[in-house]
Amino acid sequence: MEEQQAEGEQEYEFGAGILHVWRRQLKLFRERAGMDRAELGALTGYSASTIASFEQGRRIPPPRFIDQADEVLDAGGVLKAGKEDVARAQYPAFFRDAAGLEAKAASLHVYATKAVPGLLQTEEYARAVFAMWRPLLAEEIIGQRVAARMARQEIFSRTPLPTISFVIEEFVLRRPLGGRGVMQGQLEQILQYGHRRNVEIQVMPIEREEHAGLDGPFTLIETQEGQRIAYVEAYKDSRLYTERRSVREIEEQYGILRAQALTPHESLALVEKLLGE
């Protein structure tokens, strides 16, 4: 356990070091330009408190802000040069490659068996999930992971809109992680995302007698160039499959899962029912 905790601390220090250098650069360029936080915020579409959060490490700056800040502060590409490193540093090492692919994906298809998928999580639900990890995560790591998870949700409003679908096990929606109040807010958010034009959410009922996904959760990613990739995560490890045969096998599982699950309309009706219980 001590070795695992040490690995987590080293991983956090690596990511924190990259973020520290970048946010220090942001502050120096802002001060060189003679701007206060409110002025920079007005030029980039953010509040002064949000700019402070970026500079102090409480929030991860999204790529759009980094591009805007580089231009308005005349940083000569220095801030932009760190954009990918900032994006990668906010995630645990095992998820960094998948996170980069996810952010640029043309389509995403997620099968969830343990908790509500990260892309659908509320901040309160995400914080509860990370607080339950064992070995225990430091408060700084929890804050960083929650901020990173919230930043991932910008994909829902990205242009062009990606196609996103989810198949979620019913018991995931019935397990009140974080308490009833947290789960209430989480179910409401699932409903909101489920009504977006580019999102389909399906629930796998508990009483199904046939089930194609007993091997566990996975994510299917299609890039803008048409490459198809499967991401499979296990304890402290993960793997990206690019070989066509392996990806096709997981795609076949997902297709059968969608056929076995409730339809998107039936699934949202079930979520509404759970909200009323």
mmCIF file of C-alpha atoms in Angstrom:
data_model
loop_
_atom_site.group_PDB
_atom_site.id
_atom_site.type_symbol
_atom_site.label_atom_id
_atom_site.label_comp_id
_atom_site.label_asym_id
_atom_site.label_seq_id
_atom_site.Cartn_x
_atom_site.Cartn_y
_atom_site.Cartn_z
ATOM 1 C CA MET A 1 0.000 0.000 0.000
ATOM 2 C CA GLU A 2 2.869 2.362 0.798
ATOM 3 C CA GLU A 3 4.337 1.740 -2.671
ATOM 4 C CA GLN A 4 0.978 2.480 -4.300
ATOM 5 C CA GLN A 5 0.596 5.683 -2.322
ATOM 6 C CA ALA A 6 4.155 6.722 -3.252
ATOM 7 C CA GLU A 7 3.374 6.138 -6.929
ATOM 8 C CA GLY A 8 0.274 8.315 -6.619
ATOM 9 C CA GLU A 9 2.248 11.077 -4.944
ATOM 10 C CA GLN A 10 4.999 10.950 -7.607
ATOM 11 C CA GLU A 11 2.359 11.046 -10.340
ATOM 12 C CA TYR A 12 0.701 14.062 -8.704
ATOM 13 C CA GLU A 13 4.037 15.858 -8.287
ATOM 14 C CA PHE A 14 4.861 15.320 -11.975
ATOM 15 C CA GLY A 15 1.527 16.739 -13.123
ATOM 16 C CA ALA A 16 1.570 19.504 -10.537
ATOM 17 C CA GLY A 17 5.057 20.569 -11.650
ATOM 18 C CA ILE A 18 3.938 21.019 -15.255
ATOM 19 C CA LEU A 19 0.841 22.944 -14.208
ATOM 20 C CA HIS A 20 2.848 25.117 -11.809
ATOM 21 C CA VAL A 21 5.251 26.207 -14.559
ATOM 22 C CA TRP A 22 2.429 26.985 -16.988
ATOM 23 C CA ARG A 23 0.300 28.994 -14.581
ATOM 24 C CA ARG A 24 3.395 30.929 -13.460
ATOM 25 C CA GLN A 25 3.997 31.815 -17.114
ATOM 26 C CA LEU A 26 0.389 32.942 -17.463
ATOM 27 C CA LYS A 27 0.713 35.289 -14.509
ATOM 28 C CA LEU A 28 4.041 36.710 -15.725
ATOM 29 C CA PHE A 29 2.695 37.386 -19.231
ATOM 30 C CA ARG A 30 -0.428 39.015 -17.756
ATOM 31 C CA GLU A 31 1.617 41.280 -15.515
ATOM 32 C CA ARG A 32 3.999 42.140 -18.375
ATOM 33 C CA ALA A 33 0.964 43.206 -20.427
ATOM 34 C CA GLY A 34 -0.148 45.457 -17.564
ATOM 35 C CA MET A 35 -3.502 43.671 -17.152
ATOM 36 C CA ASP A 36 -5.301 42.702 -14.012
ATOM 37 C CA ARG A 37 -7.348 39.506 -13.870
ATOM 38 C CA ALA A 38 -10.621 41.255 -14.636
ATOM 39 C CA GLU A 39 -9.167 42.764 -17.834
ATOM 40 C CA LEU A 40 -7.788 39.427 -19.034
ATOM 41 C CA GLY A 41 -11.103 37.803 -18.185
ATOM 42 C CA ALA A 42 -13.059 40.385 -20.174
ATOM 43 C CA LEU A 43 -10.894 39.727 -23.245
ATOM 44 C CA THR A 44 -11.208 35.941 -23.012
ATOM 45 C CA GLY A 45 -14.770 35.543 -21.743
ATOM 46 C CA TYR A 46 -13.993 34.520 -18.164
ATOM 47 C CA SER A 47 -14.525 36.127 -14.772
ATOM 48 C CA ALA A 48 -11.684 37.545 -12.696
ATOM 49 C CA SER A 49 -12.234 34.757 -10.150
ATOM 50 C CA THR A 50 -11.837 32.130 -12.869
ATOM 51 C CA ILE A 51 -8.573 33.703 -14.044
ATOM 52 C CA ALA A 52 -7.415 33.589 -10.414
ATOM 53 C CA SER A 53 -8.350 29.910 -10.271
ATOM 54 C CA PHE A 54 -6.258 29.231 -13.388
ATOM 55 C CA GLU A 55 -3.259 31.072 -11.961
ATOM 56 C CA GLN A 56 -3.539 29.475 -8.536
ATOM 57 C CA GLY A 57 -4.087 25.925 -9.770
ATOM 58 C CA ARG A 58 -7.648 25.471 -8.530
ATOM 59 C CA ARG A 59 -8.952 24.962 -12.075
ATOM 60 C CA ILE A 60 -7.445 23.535 -15.239
ATOM 61 C CA PRO A 61 -7.483 26.046 -18.131
ATOM 62 C CA PRO A 62 -9.307 24.689 -21.200
ATOM 63 C CA PRO A 63 -7.502 24.715 -24.578
ATOM 64 C CA ARG A 64 -9.689 27.553 -25.869
ATOM 65 C CA PHE A 65 -8.595 29.828 -23.024
ATOM 66 C CA ILE A 66 -4.927 28.956 -23.565
ATOM 67 C CA ASP A 67 -5.169 29.952 -27.240
ATOM 68 C CA GLN A 68 -6.960 33.196 -26.389
ATOM 69 C CA ALA A 69 -4.576 34.108 -23.570
ATOM 70 C CA ASP A 70 -1.536 33.527 -25.769
ATOM 71 C CA GLU A 71 -2.901 35.948 -28.342
ATOM 72 C CA VAL A 72 -4.195 38.737 -26.094
ATOM 73 C CA LEU A 73 -1.062 38.641 -23.909
ATOM 74 C CA ASP A 74 1.257 38.526 -26.950
ATOM 75 C CA ALA A 75 2.990 35.463 -25.517
ATOM 76 C CA GLY A 76 4.470 34.494 -28.863
ATOM 77 C CA GLY A 77 3.227 30.907 -28.686
ATOM 78 C CA VAL A 78 4.797 30.159 -25.308
ATOM 79 C CA LEU A 79 1.449 29.502 -23.591
ATOM 80 C CA LYS A 80 0.143 27.547 -26.592
ATOM 81 C CA ALA A 81 3.280 25.398 -26.587
ATOM 82 C CA GLY A 82 2.320 24.037 -23.175
ATOM 83 C CA LYS A 83 -1.308 23.335 -24.094
ATOM 84 C CA GLU A 84 -0.975 19.591 -24.642
ATOM 85 C CA ASP A 85 1.249 19.139 -21.573
ATOM 86 C CA VAL A 86 -1.303 20.981 -19.421
ATOM 87 C CA ALA A 87 -4.108 18.831 -20.801
ATOM 88 C CA ARG A 88 -2.197 15.599 -20.124
ATOM 89 C CA ALA A 89 -0.854 16.589 -16.713
ATOM 90 C CA GLN A 90 -4.302 16.916 -15.173
ATOM 91 C CA TYR A 91 -5.057 13.197 -15.594
ATOM 92 C CA PRO A 92 -3.639 10.096 -13.899
ATOM 93 C CA ALA A 93 -0.869 8.505 -15.952
ATOM 94 C CA PHE A 94 -2.932 5.492 -17.015
ATOM 95 C CA PHE A 95 -5.612 7.720 -18.591
ATOM 96 C CA ARG A 96 -3.519 10.412 -20.283
ATOM 97 C CA ASP A 97 -3.349 8.873 -23.762
ATOM 98 C CA ALA A 98 -7.056 8.018 -23.759
ATOM 99 C CA ALA A 99 -7.950 11.531 -22.578
ATOM 100 C CA GLY A 100 -6.146 13.065 -25.537
ATOM 101 C CA LEU A 101 -8.003 10.823 -27.972
ATOM 102 C CA GLU A 102 -11.330 11.459 -26.240
ATOM 103 C CA ALA A 103 -11.011 15.235 -26.484
ATOM 104 C CA LYS A 104 -10.634 15.100 -30.285
ATOM 105 C CA ALA A 105 -12.917 12.138 -31.024
ATOM 106 C CA ALA A 106 -15.506 12.136 -33.786
ATOM 107 C CA SER A 107 -17.518 9.573 -31.828
ATOM 108 C CA LEU A 108 -17.437 7.994 -28.369
ATOM 109 C CA HIS A 109 -19.324 4.970 -27.093
ATOM 110 C CA VAL A 110 -19.092 4.121 -23.389
ATOM 111 C CA TYR A 111 -20.165 1.007 -21.488
ATOM 112 C CA ALA A 112 -20.271 1.676 -17.718
ATOM 113 C CA THR A 113 -20.542 -0.975 -15.004
ATOM 114 C CA LYS A 114 -19.108 0.544 -11.813
ATOM 115 C CA ALA A 115 -20.164 4.182 -11.611
ATOM 116 C CA VAL A 116 -21.783 6.870 -13.725
ATOM 117 C CA PRO A 117 -19.398 7.564 -16.651
ATOM 118 C CA GLY A 118 -17.005 10.426 -15.961
ATOM 119 C CA LEU A 119 -18.324 12.443 -18.893
ATOM 120 C CA LEU A 120 -21.771 12.505 -17.265
ATOM 121 C CA GLN A 121 -20.733 13.090 -13.649
ATOM 122 C CA THR A 122 -21.624 16.134 -11.596
ATOM 123 C CA GLU A 123 -18.855 17.774 -9.605
ATOM 124 C CA GLU A 124 -20.350 16.475 -6.334
ATOM 125 C CA TYR A 125 -20.622 12.905 -7.606
ATOM 126 C CA ALA A 126 -17.075 12.983 -9.000
ATOM 127 C CA ARG A 127 -15.703 14.266 -5.705
ATOM 128 C CA ALA A 128 -17.498 11.485 -3.829
ATOM 129 C CA VAL A 129 -16.076 8.854 -6.198
ATOM 130 C CA PHE A 130 -12.487 10.080 -5.847
ATOM 131 C CA ALA A 131 -12.838 10.399 -2.064
ATOM 132 C CA MET A 132 -13.707 6.679 -1.910
ATOM 133 C CA TRP A 133 -10.605 5.482 -3.795
ATOM 134 C CA ARG A 134 -8.205 3.213 -1.938
ATOM 135 C CA PRO A 135 -5.426 3.848 -1.121
ATOM 136 C CA LEU A 136 -6.788 7.244 -0.126
ATOM 137 C CA LEU A 137 -5.950 10.127 -2.438
ATOM 138 C CA ALA A 138 -4.551 13.378 -1.074
ATOM 139 C CA GLU A 139 -6.988 16.294 -1.065
ATOM 140 C CA GLU A 140 -4.864 18.084 -3.687
ATOM 141 C CA ILE A 141 -5.098 15.092 -6.018
ATOM 142 C CA ILE A 142 -8.862 14.828 -5.496
ATOM 143 C CA GLY A 143 -9.280 18.495 -6.401
ATOM 144 C CA GLN A 144 -7.109 18.112 -9.489
ATOM 145 C CA ARG A 145 -8.941 14.993 -10.659
ATOM 146 C CA VAL A 146 -12.371 16.571 -10.148
ATOM 147 C CA ALA A 147 -11.337 19.679 -12.117
ATOM 148 C CA ALA A 148 -9.978 17.481 -14.903
ATOM 149 C CA ARG A 149 -13.162 15.450 -15.049
ATOM 150 C CA MET A 150 -15.285 18.582 -15.326
ATOM 151 C CA ALA A 151 -13.007 19.940 -18.074
ATOM 152 C CA ARG A 152 -13.557 16.776 -20.122
ATOM 153 C CA GLN A 153 -17.241 17.661 -20.418
ATOM 154 C CA GLU A 154 -16.442 20.491 -22.817
ATOM 155 C CA ILE A 155 -16.635 17.797 -25.487
ATOM 156 C CA PHE A 156 -20.448 18.079 -25.359
ATOM 157 C CA SER A 157 -20.333 21.610 -26.764
ATOM 158 C CA ARG A 158 -17.362 21.168 -29.067
ATOM 159 C CA THR A 159 -17.640 22.010 -32.778
ATOM 160 C CA PRO A 160 -18.183 19.872 -34.759
ATOM 161 C CA LEU A 161 -20.403 17.960 -32.344
ATOM 162 C CA PRO A 162 -19.171 14.422 -31.707
ATOM 163 C CA THR A 163 -21.599 11.499 -31.586
ATOM 164 C CA ILE A 164 -21.690 10.139 -28.025
ATOM 165 C CA SER A 165 -23.552 7.155 -26.606
ATOM 166 C CA PHE A 166 -23.642 5.369 -23.271
ATOM 167 C CA VAL A 167 -24.866 2.010 -22.013
ATOM 168 C CA ILE A 168 -25.085 2.113 -18.204
ATOM 169 C CA GLU A 169 -25.932 -0.772 -15.894
ATOM 170 C CA GLU A 170 -29.164 -0.062 -14.008
ATOM 171 C CA PHE A 171 -27.682 -0.788 -10.599
ATOM 172 C CA VAL A 172 -25.164 2.055 -11.206
ATOM 173 C CA LEU A 173 -28.117 4.462 -11.235
ATOM 174 C CA ARG A 174 -29.616 2.884 -8.118
ATOM 175 C CA ARG A 175 -26.434 3.065 -6.032
ATOM 176 C CA PRO A 176 -26.514 6.441 -4.196
ATOM 177 C CA LEU A 177 -22.787 7.164 -4.145
ATOM 178 C CA GLY A 178 -22.176 10.292 -2.114
ATOM 179 C CA GLY A 179 -25.659 10.206 -0.590
ATOM 180 C CA ARG A 180 -29.221 10.662 -1.819
ATOM 181 C CA GLY A 181 -28.837 14.368 -2.480
ATOM 182 C CA VAL A 182 -25.724 13.879 -4.619
ATOM 183 C CA MET A 183 -27.412 11.083 -6.557
ATOM 184 C CA GLN A 184 -30.500 13.209 -7.115
ATOM 185 C CA GLY A 185 -28.375 15.870 -8.781
ATOM 186 C CA GLN A 186 -26.551 13.211 -10.762
ATOM 187 C CA LEU A 187 -29.742 11.708 -12.163
ATOM 188 C CA GLU A 188 -30.965 15.174 -13.126
ATOM 189 C CA GLN A 189 -27.732 15.789 -15.040
ATOM 190 C CA ILE A 190 -28.058 12.461 -16.858
ATOM 191 C CA LEU A 191 -31.508 13.578 -18.015
ATOM 192 C CA GLN A 192 -30.118 16.901 -19.236
ATOM 193 C CA TYR A 193 -27.341 15.282 -21.246
ATOM 194 C CA GLY A 194 -29.697 12.588 -22.525
ATOM 195 C CA HIS A 195 -31.825 15.208 -24.270
ATOM 196 C CA ARG A 196 -28.919 16.603 -26.311
ATOM 197 C CA ARG A 197 -29.112 15.944 -30.042
ATOM 198 C CA ASN A 198 -25.727 14.237 -30.212
ATOM 199 C CA VAL A 199 -26.094 12.089 -27.081
ATOM 200 C CA GLU A 200 -27.901 8.784 -26.536
ATOM 201 C CA ILE A 201 -28.102 7.148 -23.119
ATOM 202 C CA GLN A 202 -29.318 3.595 -22.631
ATOM 203 C CA VAL A 203 -29.789 1.589 -19.444
ATOM 204 C CA MET A 204 -29.106 -2.139 -19.168
ATOM 205 C CA PRO A 205 -31.915 -3.517 -16.977
ATOM 206 C CA ILE A 206 -31.012 -5.689 -14.002
ATOM 207 C CA GLU A 207 -33.518 -8.377 -15.006
ATOM 208 C CA ARG A 208 -31.986 -9.081 -18.438
ATOM 209 C CA GLU A 209 -31.314 -12.818 -18.803
ATOM 210 C CA GLU A 210 -28.794 -12.329 -21.644
ATOM 211 C CA HIS A 211 -25.856 -9.963 -21.421
ATOM 212 C CA ALA A 212 -23.014 -9.383 -23.892
ATOM 213 C CA GLY A 213 -20.804 -7.240 -21.647
ATOM 214 C CA LEU A 214 -19.737 -9.511 -18.806
ATOM 215 C CA ASP A 215 -16.044 -8.827 -19.482
ATOM 216 C CA GLY A 216 -16.414 -5.354 -17.984
ATOM 217 C CA PRO A 217 -16.459 -1.664 -18.984
ATOM 218 C CA PHE A 218 -14.837 -0.134 -22.056
ATOM 219 C CA THR A 219 -14.880 2.894 -24.343
ATOM 220 C CA LEU A 220 -14.879 2.915 -28.125
ATOM 221 C CA ILE A 221 -13.262 5.935 -29.786
ATOM 222 C CA GLU A 222 -13.322 6.966 -33.434
ATOM 223 C CA THR A 223 -10.884 9.703 -34.423
ATOM 224 C CA GLN A 224 -11.536 12.481 -36.915
ATOM 225 C CA GLU A 225 -9.376 10.516 -39.379
ATOM 226 C CA GLY A 226 -11.603 7.448 -39.047
ATOM 227 C CA GLN A 227 -9.302 5.324 -36.879
ATOM 228 C CA ARG A 228 -11.187 3.136 -34.411
ATOM 229 C CA ILE A 229 -9.712 2.507 -30.969
ATOM 230 C CA ALA A 230 -10.903 0.622 -27.881
ATOM 231 C CA TYR A 231 -9.944 1.723 -24.374
ATOM 232 C CA VAL A 232 -10.177 -0.860 -21.593
ATOM 233 C CA GLU A 233 -9.350 0.061 -18.008
ATOM 234 C CA ALA A 234 -8.523 -2.277 -15.142
ATOM 235 C CA TYR A 235 -6.989 -1.913 -11.676
ATOM 236 C CA LYS A 236 -4.193 0.672 -11.885
ATOM 237 C CA ASP A 237 -3.751 -0.122 -15.540
ATOM 238 C CA SER A 238 -5.335 0.480 -18.911
ATOM 239 C CA ARG A 239 -4.863 -0.439 -22.517
ATOM 240 C CA LEU A 240 -5.619 1.138 -25.863
ATOM 241 C CA TYR A 241 -6.394 -1.405 -28.591
ATOM 242 C CA THR A 242 -5.787 -0.288 -32.170
ATOM 243 C CA GLU A 243 -5.455 -3.668 -33.903
ATOM 244 C CA ARG A 244 -8.580 -4.048 -36.027
ATOM 245 C CA ARG A 245 -9.507 -7.556 -34.889
ATOM 246 C CA SER A 246 -9.472 -6.651 -31.187
ATOM 247 C CA VAL A 247 -11.409 -3.428 -31.730
ATOM 248 C CA ARG A 248 -13.989 -5.199 -33.880
ATOM 249 C CA GLU A 249 -14.623 -7.758 -31.110
ATOM 250 C CA ILE A 250 -15.386 -4.971 -28.626
ATOM 251 C CA GLU A 251 -17.517 -3.128 -31.191
ATOM 252 C CA GLU A 252 -19.537 -6.316 -31.621
ATOM 253 C CA GLN A 253 -20.074 -6.505 -27.853
ATOM 254 C CA TYR A 254 -21.269 -2.913 -27.779
ATOM 255 C CA GLY A 255 -23.681 -3.440 -30.652
ATOM 256 C CA ILE A 256 -25.297 -6.388 -28.877
ATOM 257 C CA LEU A 257 -25.364 -4.456 -25.580
ATOM 258 C CA ARG A 258 -27.293 -1.629 -27.237
ATOM 259 C CA ALA A 259 -29.789 -4.134 -28.621
ATOM 260 C CA GLN A 260 -30.233 -5.758 -25.196
ATOM 261 C CA ALA A 261 -30.555 -2.472 -23.280
ATOM 262 C CA LEU A 262 -33.604 -0.245 -22.972
ATOM 263 C CA THR A 263 -34.094 2.229 -25.815
ATOM 264 C CA PRO A 264 -32.920 5.817 -25.193
ATOM 265 C CA HIS A 265 -36.548 6.903 -24.644
ATOM 266 C CA GLU A 266 -37.237 4.040 -22.218
ATOM 267 C CA SER A 267 -33.956 4.713 -20.440
ATOM 268 C CA LEU A 268 -34.700 8.389 -19.772
ATOM 269 C CA ALA A 269 -38.159 7.371 -18.559
ATOM 270 C CA LEU A 270 -36.477 5.034 -16.064
ATOM 271 C CA VAL A 271 -34.179 7.819 -14.869
ATOM 272 C CA GLU A 272 -37.232 10.047 -14.332
ATOM 273 C CA LYS A 273 -38.864 7.236 -12.365
ATOM 274 C CA LEU A 274 -35.778 6.856 -10.160
ATOM 275 C CA LEU A 275 -35.827 10.601 -9.506
ATOM 276 C CA GLY A 276 -39.372 10.296 -8.218
ATOM 277 C CA GLU A 277 -38.673 7.400 -5.852
#
